[in-house]
PDB file of C-alpha atoms in Angstrom:
ATOM      1  CA  UNK A   1      32.222  90.992  90.810  1.00  0.00           C
ATOM      2  CA  UNK A   2      34.489  92.057  88.034  1.00  0.00           C
ATOM      3  CA  UNK A   3      34.794  95.592  89.746  1.00  0.00           C
ATOM      4  CA  UNK A   4      35.683  93.469  93.140  1.00  0.00           C
ATOM      5  CA  UNK A   5      38.222  91.897  91.008  1.00  0.00           C
ATOM      6  CA  UNK A   6      39.766  94.960  89.643  1.00  0.00           C
ATOM      7  CA  UNK A   7      40.283  96.673  92.994  1.00  0.00           C
ATOM      8  CA  UNK A   8      41.874  93.600  94.613  1.00  0.00           C
ATOM      9  CA  UNK A   9      44.218  93.251  91.725  1.00  0.00           C
ATOM     10  CA  UNK A  10      44.846  97.054  92.013  1.00  0.00           C
ATOM     11  CA  UNK A  11      45.495  96.629  95.610  1.00  0.00           C
ATOM     12  CA  UNK A  12      47.885  93.749  94.934  1.00  0.00           C
ATOM     13  CA  UNK A  13      49.792  95.560  92.376  1.00  0.00           C
ATOM     14  CA  UNK A  14      49.821  98.767  94.707  1.00  0.00           C
ATOM     15  CA  UNK A  15      51.298  96.508  97.618  1.00  0.00           C
ATOM     16  CA  UNK A  16      53.897  94.954  95.593  1.00  0.00           C
ATOM     17  CA  UNK A  17      54.969  98.340  94.379  1.00  0.00           C
ATOM     18  CA  UNK A  18      55.418  99.717  97.902  1.00  0.00           C
ATOM     19  CA  UNK A  19      57.164  96.980  98.743  1.00  0.00           C
ATOM     20  CA  UNK A  20      59.573  97.055  95.954  1.00  0.00           C
ATOM     21  CA  UNK A  21      60.123 100.725  96.646  1.00  0.00           C
ATOM     22  CA  UNK A  22      61.119 100.007 100.312  1.00  0.00           C
ATOM     23  CA  UNK A  23      63.895  97.608  99.088  1.00  0.00           C
ATOM     24  CA  UNK A  24      67.783  98.362  99.267  1.00  0.00           C
ATOM     25  CA  UNK A  25      69.593  99.339  96.031  1.00  0.00           C
ATOM     26  CA  UNK A  26      72.769  97.635  95.637  1.00  0.00           C
ATOM     27  CA  UNK A  27      75.831  99.084  95.549  1.00  0.00           C
ATOM     28  CA  UNK A  28      77.865  96.362  93.995  1.00  0.00           C
ATOM     29  CA  UNK A  29      77.259  93.139  91.935  1.00  0.00           C
ATOM     30  CA  UNK A  30      79.563  91.363  94.997  1.00  0.00           C
ATOM     31  CA  UNK A  31      79.468  92.124  98.355  1.00  0.00           C
ATOM     32  CA  UNK A  32      76.476  94.635  99.708  1.00  0.00           C
ATOM     33  CA  UNK A  33      77.460  94.531 103.264  1.00  0.00           C
ATOM     34  CA  UNK A  34      74.933  97.244 104.703  1.00  0.00           C
ATOM     35  CA  UNK A  35      75.000  95.644 108.461  1.00  0.00           C
ATOM     36  CA  UNK A  36      78.801  96.349 108.356  1.00  0.00           C
ATOM     37  CA  UNK A  37      79.593  92.619 109.706  1.00  0.00           C
ATOM     38  CA  UNK A  38      81.935  91.324 107.096  1.00  0.00           C
ATOM     39  CA  UNK A  39      85.593  91.889 107.820  1.00  0.00           C
ATOM     40  CA  UNK A  40      87.464  93.748 104.995  1.00  0.00           C
ATOM     41  CA  UNK A  41      90.194  90.619 104.272  1.00  0.00           C
ATOM     42  CA  UNK A  42      86.834  88.551 103.670  1.00  0.00           C
ATOM     43  CA  UNK A  43      85.224  90.844 101.800  1.00  0.00           C
ATOM     44  CA  UNK A  44      88.035  91.408  99.467  1.00  0.00           C
ATOM     45  CA  UNK A  45      88.040  87.369  99.244  1.00  0.00           C
ATOM     46  CA  UNK A  46      84.579  87.182  98.666  1.00  0.00           C
ATOM     47  CA  UNK A  47      84.849  89.866  95.840  1.00  0.00           C
ATOM     48  CA  UNK A  48      87.888  88.083  94.097  1.00  0.00           C
ATOM     49  CA  UNK A  49      85.900  84.781  94.204  1.00  0.00           C
ATOM     50  CA  UNK A  50      82.531  86.082  92.846  1.00  0.00           C
ATOM     51  CA  UNK A  51      83.831  88.198  90.073  1.00  0.00           C
ATOM     52  CA  UNK A  52      86.326  85.322  89.452  1.00  0.00           C
ATOM     53  CA  UNK A  53      83.359  83.087  89.156  1.00  0.00           C
ATOM     54  CA  UNK A  54      81.120  85.706  86.976  1.00  0.00           C
ATOM     55  CA  UNK A  55      84.006  85.794  84.399  1.00  0.00           C
ATOM     56  CA  UNK A  56      84.900  82.131  84.211  1.00  0.00           C
ATOM     57  CA  UNK A  57      81.263  80.711  84.096  1.00  0.00           C
ATOM     58  CA  UNK A  58      78.899  83.789  83.729  1.00  0.00           C
ATOM     59  CA  UNK A  59      77.266  83.084  86.995  1.00  0.00           C
ATOM     60  CA  UNK A  60      76.671  85.879  89.365  1.00  0.00           C
ATOM     61  CA  UNK A  61      76.506  85.473  92.779  1.00  0.00           C
ATOM     62  CA  UNK A  62      75.990  88.154  95.435  1.00  0.00           C
ATOM     63  CA  UNK A  63      76.161  88.502  99.260  1.00  0.00           C
ATOM     64  CA  UNK A  64      73.824  91.094 101.096  1.00  0.00           C
ATOM     65  CA  UNK A  65      73.712  91.788 104.656  1.00  0.00           C
ATOM     66  CA  UNK A  66      70.955  93.988 106.554  1.00  0.00           C
ATOM     67  CA  UNK A  67      70.322  94.400 109.725  1.00  0.00           C
ATOM     68  CA  UNK A  68      66.733  93.588 109.717  1.00  0.00           C
ATOM     69  CA  UNK A  69      63.815  92.864 107.072  1.00  0.00           C
ATOM     70  CA  UNK A  70      61.149  95.098 108.617  1.00  0.00           C
ATOM     71  CA  UNK A  71      62.793  98.165 108.008  1.00  0.00           C
ATOM     72  CA  UNK A  72      62.629  97.097 104.328  1.00  0.00           C
ATOM     73  CA  UNK A  73      58.923  95.846 103.891  1.00  0.00           C
ATOM     74  CA  UNK A  74      59.853  92.466 104.743  1.00  0.00           C
ATOM     75  CA  UNK A  75      57.006  91.711 107.324  1.00  0.00           C
ATOM     76  CA  UNK A  76      55.888  88.858 105.313  1.00  0.00           C
ATOM     77  CA  UNK A  77      58.714  86.194 105.984  1.00  0.00           C
ATOM     78  CA  UNK A  78      62.002  85.560 105.005  1.00  0.00           C
ATOM     79  CA  UNK A  79      61.659  83.644 102.261  1.00  0.00           C
ATOM     80  CA  UNK A  80      59.413  85.855 100.225  1.00  0.00           C
ATOM     81  CA  UNK A  81      61.590  88.959 101.150  1.00  0.00           C
ATOM     82  CA  UNK A  82      64.669  86.980  99.800  1.00  0.00           C
ATOM     83  CA  UNK A  83      62.968  85.918  96.708  1.00  0.00           C
ATOM     84  CA  UNK A  84      61.504  89.715  96.240  1.00  0.00           C
ATOM     85  CA  UNK A  85      64.878  91.074  96.999  1.00  0.00           C
ATOM     86  CA  UNK A  86      66.458  88.566  94.548  1.00  0.00           C
ATOM     87  CA  UNK A  87      64.031  89.639  91.689  1.00  0.00           C
ATOM     88  CA  UNK A  88      64.094  93.367  92.093  1.00  0.00           C
ATOM     89  CA  UNK A  89      67.931  93.403  91.575  1.00  0.00           C
ATOM     90  CA  UNK A  90      67.819  90.508  89.006  1.00  0.00           C
ATOM     91  CA  UNK A  91      70.834  88.256  90.082  1.00  0.00           C
ATOM     92  CA  UNK A  92      71.864  86.055  87.334  1.00  0.00           C
ATOM     93  CA  UNK A  93      71.494  85.659  83.533  1.00  0.00           C
ATOM     94  CA  UNK A  94      68.262  86.357  82.413  1.00  0.00           C
ATOM     95  CA  UNK A  95      67.974  83.261  80.257  1.00  0.00           C
ATOM     96  CA  UNK A  96      69.726  80.742  82.213  1.00  0.00           C
ATOM     97  CA  UNK A  97      68.539  82.159  85.740  1.00  0.00           C
ATOM     98  CA  UNK A  98      71.385  80.695  87.422  1.00  0.00           C
ATOM     99  CA  UNK A  99      72.582  83.261  90.090  1.00  0.00           C
ATOM    100  CA  UNK A 100      72.139  82.954  93.720  1.00  0.00           C
ATOM    101  CA  UNK A 101      72.367  85.268  96.710  1.00  0.00           C
ATOM    102  CA  UNK A 102      73.656  85.048 100.384  1.00  0.00           C
ATOM    103  CA  UNK A 103      71.381  87.113 102.336  1.00  0.00           C
ATOM    104  CA  UNK A 104      72.332  87.521 106.390  1.00  0.00           C
ATOM    105  CA  UNK A 105      69.714  89.466 108.574  1.00  0.00           C
ATOM    106  CA  UNK A 106      71.797  90.266 111.463  1.00  0.00           C
ATOM    107  CA  UNK A 107      69.317  91.451 114.168  1.00  0.00           C
ATOM    108  CA  UNK A 108      66.930  89.105 113.115  1.00  0.00           C
ATOM    109  CA  UNK A 109      69.408  86.387 112.985  1.00  0.00           C
ATOM    110  CA  UNK A 110      68.304  84.926 109.855  1.00  0.00           C
ATOM    111  CA  UNK A 111      70.109  83.754 106.763  1.00  0.00           C
ATOM    112  CA  UNK A 112      69.087  82.506 103.162  1.00  0.00           C
ATOM    113  CA  UNK A 113      70.504  80.910 100.356  1.00  0.00           C
ATOM    114  CA  UNK A 114      68.515  82.189  97.145  1.00  0.00           C
ATOM    115  CA  UNK A 115      69.048  80.339  94.470  1.00  0.00           C
ATOM    116  CA  UNK A 116      67.891  81.377  90.827  1.00  0.00           C
ATOM    117  CA  UNK A 117      65.037  79.360  88.946  1.00  0.00           C
ATOM    118  CA  UNK A 118      67.002  77.781  86.635  1.00  0.00           C
ATOM    119  CA  UNK A 119      68.781  75.418  89.609  1.00  0.00           C
ATOM    120  CA  UNK A 120      67.145  71.890  90.258  1.00  0.00           C
ATOM    121  CA  UNK A 121      65.207  70.630  93.488  1.00  0.00           C
ATOM    122  CA  UNK A 122      68.622  68.788  94.319  1.00  0.00           C
ATOM    123  CA  UNK A 123      70.458  72.106  94.628  1.00  0.00           C
ATOM    124  CA  UNK A 124      68.070  72.944  97.610  1.00  0.00           C
ATOM    125  CA  UNK A 125      69.544  70.022  99.471  1.00  0.00           C
ATOM    126  CA  UNK A 126      72.968  70.990  99.040  1.00  0.00           C
ATOM    127  CA  UNK A 127      71.961  74.258 100.078  1.00  0.00           C
ATOM    128  CA  UNK A 128      70.465  73.421 103.171  1.00  0.00           C
ATOM    129  CA  UNK A 129      73.550  71.129 103.966  1.00  0.00           C
ATOM    130  CA  UNK A 130      75.672  73.959 103.559  1.00  0.00           C
ATOM    131  CA  UNK A 131      73.509  76.425 105.624  1.00  0.00           C
ATOM    132  CA  UNK A 132      73.028  73.655 108.488  1.00  0.00           C
ATOM    133  CA  UNK A 133      76.759  72.299 108.351  1.00  0.00           C
ATOM    134  CA  UNK A 134      78.763  75.624 107.673  1.00  0.00           C
ATOM    135  CA  UNK A 135      76.808  78.951 107.920  1.00  0.00           C
ATOM    136  CA  UNK A 136      74.764  78.330 111.255  1.00  0.00           C
ATOM    137  CA  UNK A 137      77.413  76.539 113.385  1.00  0.00           C
ATOM    138  CA  UNK A 138      79.743  79.751 112.587  1.00  0.00           C
ATOM    139  CA  UNK A 139      76.807  82.007 113.413  1.00  0.00           C
ATOM    140  CA  UNK A 140      76.431  80.656 116.307  1.00  0.00           C
ATOM    141  CA  UNK A 141      79.525  80.971 117.438  1.00  0.00           C
ATOM    142  CA  UNK A 142      79.872  84.672 116.812  1.00  0.00           C
ATOM    143  CA  UNK A 143      81.780  84.403 113.816  1.00  0.00           C
ATOM    144  CA  UNK A 144      79.674  86.108 111.330  1.00  0.00           C
ATOM    145  CA  UNK A 145      82.128  87.004 108.786  1.00  0.00           C
ATOM    146  CA  UNK A 146      83.633  83.437 108.606  1.00  0.00           C
ATOM    147  CA  UNK A 147      80.443  82.075 108.263  1.00  0.00           C
ATOM    148  CA  UNK A 148      79.417  84.453 105.450  1.00  0.00           C
ATOM    149  CA  UNK A 149      82.820  83.474 103.653  1.00  0.00           C
ATOM    150  CA  UNK A 150      82.534  80.053 104.149  1.00  0.00           C
ATOM    151  CA  UNK A 151      79.189  79.760 103.077  1.00  0.00           C
ATOM    152  CA  UNK A 152      79.739  81.447  99.865  1.00  0.00           C
ATOM    153  CA  UNK A 153      82.806  79.533  98.952  1.00  0.00           C
ATOM    154  CA  UNK A 154      80.784  76.527  99.561  1.00  0.00           C
ATOM    155  CA  UNK A 155      77.634  77.638  97.224  1.00  0.00           C
ATOM    156  CA  UNK A 156      80.402  78.380  94.740  1.00  0.00           C
ATOM    157  CA  UNK A 157      82.210  75.031  94.824  1.00  0.00           C
ATOM    158  CA  UNK A 158      79.354  72.761  95.615  1.00  0.00           C
ATOM    159  CA  UNK A 159      76.089  74.295  93.745  1.00  0.00           C
ATOM    160  CA  UNK A 160      77.304  77.470  91.259  1.00  0.00           C
ATOM    161  CA  UNK A 161      80.196  75.693  89.432  1.00  0.00           C
ATOM    162  CA  UNK A 162      78.822  72.096  89.236  1.00  0.00           C
ATOM    163  CA  UNK A 163      75.632  73.364  87.963  1.00  0.00           C
ATOM    164  CA  UNK A 164      77.294  75.660  84.972  1.00  0.00           C
ATOM    165  CA  UNK A 165      79.303  72.848  84.053  1.00  0.00           C
ATOM    166  CA  UNK A 166      76.559  70.235  83.612  1.00  0.00           C
ATOM    167  CA  UNK A 167      74.735  72.874  81.187  1.00  0.00           C
ATOM    168  CA  UNK A 168      74.355  71.305  77.518  1.00  0.00           C
ATOM    169  CA  UNK A 169      76.883  72.759  75.009  1.00  0.00           C
ATOM    170  CA  UNK A 170      75.400  74.433  72.072  1.00  0.00           C
ATOM    171  CA  UNK A 171      74.519  72.173  69.303  1.00  0.00           C
ATOM    172  CA  UNK A 172      77.557  72.036  66.356  1.00  0.00           C
ATOM    173  CA  UNK A 173      75.841  73.375  63.288  1.00  0.00           C
ATOM    174  CA  UNK A 174      76.314  71.806  59.854  1.00  0.00           C
ATOM    175  CA  UNK A 175      79.669  72.725  58.129  1.00  0.00           C
ATOM    176  CA  UNK A 176      78.572  74.735  54.576  1.00  0.00           C
ATOM    177  CA  UNK A 177      79.952  77.467  53.137  1.00  0.00           C
ATOM    178  CA  UNK A 178      78.405  80.277  55.450  1.00  0.00           C
ATOM    179  CA  UNK A 179      79.679  78.649  58.442  1.00  0.00           C
ATOM    180  CA  UNK A 180      83.147  78.762  56.784  1.00  0.00           C
ATOM    181  CA  UNK A 181      82.811  82.260  55.949  1.00  0.00           C
ATOM    182  CA  UNK A 182      81.589  83.064  59.436  1.00  0.00           C
ATOM    183  CA  UNK A 183      84.506  81.038  60.748  1.00  0.00           C
ATOM    184  CA  UNK A 184      86.754  83.351  58.659  1.00  0.00           C
ATOM    185  CA  UNK A 185      85.174  86.658  60.100  1.00  0.00           C
ATOM    186  CA  UNK A 186      85.380  84.831  63.772  1.00  0.00           C
ATOM    187  CA  UNK A 187      89.087  83.812  63.468  1.00  0.00           C
ATOM    188  CA  UNK A 188      89.909  87.271  61.917  1.00  0.00           C
ATOM    189  CA  UNK A 189      88.043  89.295  64.779  1.00  0.00           C
ATOM    190  CA  UNK A 190      90.027  87.143  67.602  1.00  0.00           C
ATOM    191  CA  UNK A 191      93.095  87.680  65.796  1.00  0.00           C
ATOM    192  CA  UNK A 192      92.672  91.383  65.868  1.00  0.00           C
ATOM    193  CA  UNK A 193      91.776  91.359  69.266  1.00  0.00           C
ATOM    194  CA  UNK A 194      94.861  89.259  70.260  1.00  0.00           C
ATOM    195  CA  UNK A 195      96.956  91.743  68.212  1.00  0.00           C
ATOM    196  CA  UNK A 196      95.324  94.608  70.261  1.00  0.00           C
ATOM    197  CA  UNK A 197      96.573  93.144  73.172  1.00  0.00           C
ATOM    198  CA  UNK A 198      99.790  92.236  72.215  1.00  0.00           C
ATOM    199  CA  UNK A 199     100.412  95.888  71.305  1.00  0.00           C
ATOM    200  CA  UNK A 200      98.896  96.972  74.523  1.00  0.00           C
ATOM    201  CA  UNK A 201     101.455  94.887  76.286  1.00  0.00           C
ATOM    202  CA  UNK A 202     104.352  96.069  74.040  1.00  0.00           C
ATOM    203  CA  UNK A 203     103.064  99.735  74.924  1.00  0.00           C
ATOM    204  CA  UNK A 204     103.043  98.766  78.752  1.00  0.00           C
ATOM    205  CA  UNK A 205     106.809  97.568  78.823  1.00  0.00           C
ATOM    206  CA  UNK A 206     108.053 100.465  76.518  1.00  0.00           C
ATOM    207  CA  UNK A 207     108.678 104.018  76.668  1.00  0.00           C
ATOM    208  CA  UNK A 208     105.927 106.248  74.624  1.00  0.00           C
ATOM    209  CA  UNK A 209     108.561 108.810  73.914  1.00  0.00           C
ATOM    210  CA  UNK A 210     111.681 107.099  73.266  1.00  0.00           C
ATOM    211  CA  UNK A 211     110.161 103.548  72.293  1.00  0.00           C
ATOM    212  CA  UNK A 212     113.275 101.515  74.011  1.00  0.00           C
ATOM    213  CA  UNK A 213     111.719  98.996  76.839  1.00  0.00           C
ATOM    214  CA  UNK A 214     112.742  98.228  80.590  1.00  0.00           C
ATOM    215  CA  UNK A 215     110.073 100.581  81.992  1.00  0.00           C
ATOM    216  CA  UNK A 216     109.831 100.722  85.905  1.00  0.00           C
ATOM    217  CA  UNK A 217     106.943 100.560  88.012  1.00  0.00           C
ATOM    218  CA  UNK A 218     107.077 101.642  91.721  1.00  0.00           C
ATOM    219  CA  UNK A 219     104.399 102.430  94.231  1.00  0.00           C
ATOM    220  CA  UNK A 220     104.149 104.445  97.197  1.00  0.00           C
ATOM    221  CA  UNK A 221     101.655 105.352  99.908  1.00  0.00           C
ATOM    222  CA  UNK A 222      99.729 108.655  99.331  1.00  0.00           C
ATOM    223  CA  UNK A 223      99.211 110.411 102.682  1.00  0.00           C
ATOM    224  CA  UNK A 224      96.438 112.649 103.084  1.00  0.00           C
ATOM    225  CA  UNK A 225      96.825 114.765 106.060  1.00  0.00           C
ATOM    226  CA  UNK A 226      94.215 114.743 108.918  1.00  0.00           C
ATOM    227  CA  UNK A 227      92.789 117.356 110.947  1.00  0.00           C
ATOM    228  CA  UNK A 228      93.827 115.953 114.460  1.00  0.00           C
ATOM    229  CA  UNK A 229      97.269 116.062 113.095  1.00  0.00           C
ATOM    230  CA  UNK A 230      97.693 112.362 111.875  1.00  0.00           C
ATOM    231  CA  UNK A 231      97.241 111.192 108.454  1.00  0.00           C
ATOM    232  CA  UNK A 232      95.296 108.520 106.334  1.00  0.00           C
ATOM    233  CA  UNK A 233      96.481 106.630 103.489  1.00  0.00           C
ATOM    234  CA  UNK A 234      93.912 105.126 101.013  1.00  0.00           C
ATOM    235  CA  UNK A 235      95.701 105.220  97.802  1.00  0.00           C
ATOM    236  CA  UNK A 236      98.894 104.044  96.398  1.00  0.00           C
ATOM    237  CA  UNK A 237     100.789 106.439  93.852  1.00  0.00           C
ATOM    238  CA  UNK A 238     101.666 104.111  90.706  1.00  0.00           C
ATOM    239  CA  UNK A 239     104.673 105.557  88.883  1.00  0.00           C
ATOM    240  CA  UNK A 240     106.022 104.501  85.541  1.00  0.00           C
ATOM    241  CA  UNK A 241     109.737 105.643  84.599  1.00  0.00           C
ATOM    242  CA  UNK A 242     111.999 105.011  81.493  1.00  0.00           C
ATOM    243  CA  UNK A 243     115.431 104.360  82.695  1.00  0.00           C
ATOM    244  CA  UNK A 244     116.916 105.742  78.760  1.00  0.00           C
ATOM    245  CA  UNK A 245     114.916 109.266  78.881  1.00  0.00           C
ATOM    246  CA  UNK A 246     113.220 111.509  81.073  1.00  0.00           C
ATOM    247  CA  UNK A 247     109.860 110.293  80.822  1.00  0.00           C
ATOM    248  CA  UNK A 248     107.402 109.083  83.621  1.00  0.00           C
ATOM    249  CA  UNK A 249     103.917 109.290  84.500  1.00  0.00           C
ATOM    250  CA  UNK A 250     101.976 108.821  87.650  1.00  0.00           C
ATOM    251  CA  UNK A 251      98.346 107.857  88.830  1.00  0.00           C
ATOM    252  CA  UNK A 252      96.476 106.902  92.056  1.00  0.00           C
ATOM    253  CA  UNK A 253      95.223 103.520  92.685  1.00  0.00           C
ATOM    254  CA  UNK A 254      92.871 103.107  95.279  1.00  0.00           C
ATOM    255  CA  UNK A 255      93.342 100.439  98.481  1.00  0.00           C
ATOM    256  CA  UNK A 256      90.948  97.915  99.891  1.00  0.00           C
ATOM    257  CA  UNK A 257      91.370  99.790 103.156  1.00  0.00           C
ATOM    258  CA  UNK A 258      91.609 103.537 104.528  1.00  0.00           C
ATOM    259  CA  UNK A 259      94.497 103.464 107.385  1.00  0.00           C
ATOM    260  CA  UNK A 260      94.180 106.090 110.022  1.00  0.00           C
ATOM    261  CA  UNK A 261      97.477 106.940 111.581  1.00  0.00           C
ATOM    262  CA  UNK A 262      97.891 109.283 114.698  1.00  0.00           C
ATOM    263  CA  UNK A 263     100.983 111.642 114.459  1.00  0.00           C
ATOM    264  CA  UNK A 264     103.340 108.875 116.018  1.00  0.00           C
ATOM    265  CA  UNK A 265     102.583 106.672 113.088  1.00  0.00           C
ATOM    266  CA  UNK A 266     100.579 104.293 115.570  1.00  0.00           C
ATOM    267  CA  UNK A 267      97.702 102.928 113.423  1.00  0.00           C
ATOM    268  CA  UNK A 268      94.329 104.187 114.961  1.00  0.00           C
ATOM    269  CA  UNK A 269      91.645 102.374 112.547  1.00  0.00           C
ATOM    270  CA  UNK A 270      90.930 100.813 109.421  1.00  0.00           C
ATOM    271  CA  UNK A 271      87.767 100.720 107.183  1.00  0.00           C
ATOM    272  CA  UNK A 272      86.579  99.933 103.905  1.00  0.00           C
ATOM    273  CA  UNK A 273      87.585 102.199 101.143  1.00  0.00           C
ATOM    274  CA  UNK A 274      84.362 102.925  98.839  1.00  0.00           C
ATOM    275  CA  UNK A 275      86.681 104.247  96.207  1.00  0.00           C
ATOM    276  CA  UNK A 276      88.421 100.644  95.896  1.00  0.00           C
ATOM    277  CA  UNK A 277      84.833  99.171  95.381  1.00  0.00           C
ATOM    278  CA  UNK A 278      83.593 101.760  92.852  1.00  0.00           C
ATOM    279  CA  UNK A 279      87.124 101.025  90.871  1.00  0.00           C
ATOM    280  CA  UNK A 280      86.882  97.298  91.091  1.00  0.00           C
ATOM    281  CA  UNK A 281      83.231  97.471  89.602  1.00  0.00           C
ATOM    282  CA  UNK A 282      84.874  99.796  86.917  1.00  0.00           C
ATOM    283  CA  UNK A 283      81.483 101.332  86.658  1.00  0.00           C
ATOM    284  CA  UNK A 284      79.945  97.860  86.305  1.00  0.00           C
ATOM    285  CA  UNK A 285      76.558  97.234  83.902  1.00  0.00           C
ATOM    286  CA  UNK A 286      74.910  95.570  87.021  1.00  0.00           C
ATOM    287  CA  UNK A 287      73.145  92.254  87.276  1.00  0.00           C
ATOM    288  CA  UNK A 288      71.801  90.240  84.024  1.00  0.00           C
ATOM    289  CA  UNK A 289      68.018  90.425  85.113  1.00  0.00           C
ATOM    290  CA  UNK A 290      67.612  86.932  86.422  1.00  0.00           C
ATOM    291  CA  UNK A 291      64.906  85.586  88.598  1.00  0.00           C
ATOM    292  CA  UNK A 292      63.853  83.303  91.385  1.00  0.00           C
ATOM    293  CA  UNK A 293      60.925  80.934  92.012  1.00  0.00           C
ATOM    294  CA  UNK A 294      62.203  80.756  95.879  1.00  0.00           C
ATOM    295  CA  UNK A 295      64.611  78.163  95.717  1.00  0.00           C
ATOM    296  CA  UNK A 296      67.300  77.562  98.048  1.00  0.00           C
ATOM    297  CA  UNK A 297      68.146  77.416 102.037  1.00  0.00           C
ATOM    298  CA  UNK A 298      66.734  79.112 104.892  1.00  0.00           C
ATOM    299  CA  UNK A 299      68.309  79.242 108.360  1.00  0.00           C
ATOM    300  CA  UNK A 300      67.756  80.705 111.747  1.00  0.00           C
ATOM    301  CA  UNK A 301      70.260  80.960 114.804  1.00  0.00           C
TER     302      UNK A 301
END
């Protein structure tokens, strides 16, 4: 019996390892549009909203689109696949488990709002309302990108932010001489941080060569000639100049889209700019190691 149990456990572990190996790796902690169904403007807004949510509340949310789940070992069903992907990436803070994932499978015509293990059962009801009332009607009407954006914004405003606000504040410790010393240390640290920010802000507005203010900043599109005779614009050249001396500096800044023009300056096509995504992540540190127990809501259309 022990040998059979060990064999079954080994097979289960091998199966889980194989399924995990088939899962896609994330390229962004905000939007991973592998199925290419999100419009560039909606993707930029989703990235902004999810980044702002993380910065202001610590809640990590991510949007994932895939063509299908079978290609990634998801033949066991939508719900277990979504939970496995969520936990494989580790969405959300590891102690609060308040992350969420919006998963859309374009060819399977399935969608899932996967919630971290820290959310209460009531959040599943709100997720189901969002899925039925906001996301599925848009998908059925052919408005995939709009449905993803509206659904994500609804999860942020109706689930993630209320949950973050409802977390109990940390207990206030008793005041003693150790606390006073620590307060002085923290105050000094914050003072040093604000001073550094102030100095950096002053330097941005003053010439490093002559020390005078009035630095001007200009942006100009950077053209890259294409083999077919047109050109592409994927970044702008940001130039800072001092009006008092001959100092200047220039640096490239990637744009959200790469725009291709013909020889007659007519726009040929637009596409997402991978360099902009990489710059917005700033070499990001990834997810926080959160997990899900399978809470959330599913939908099919």
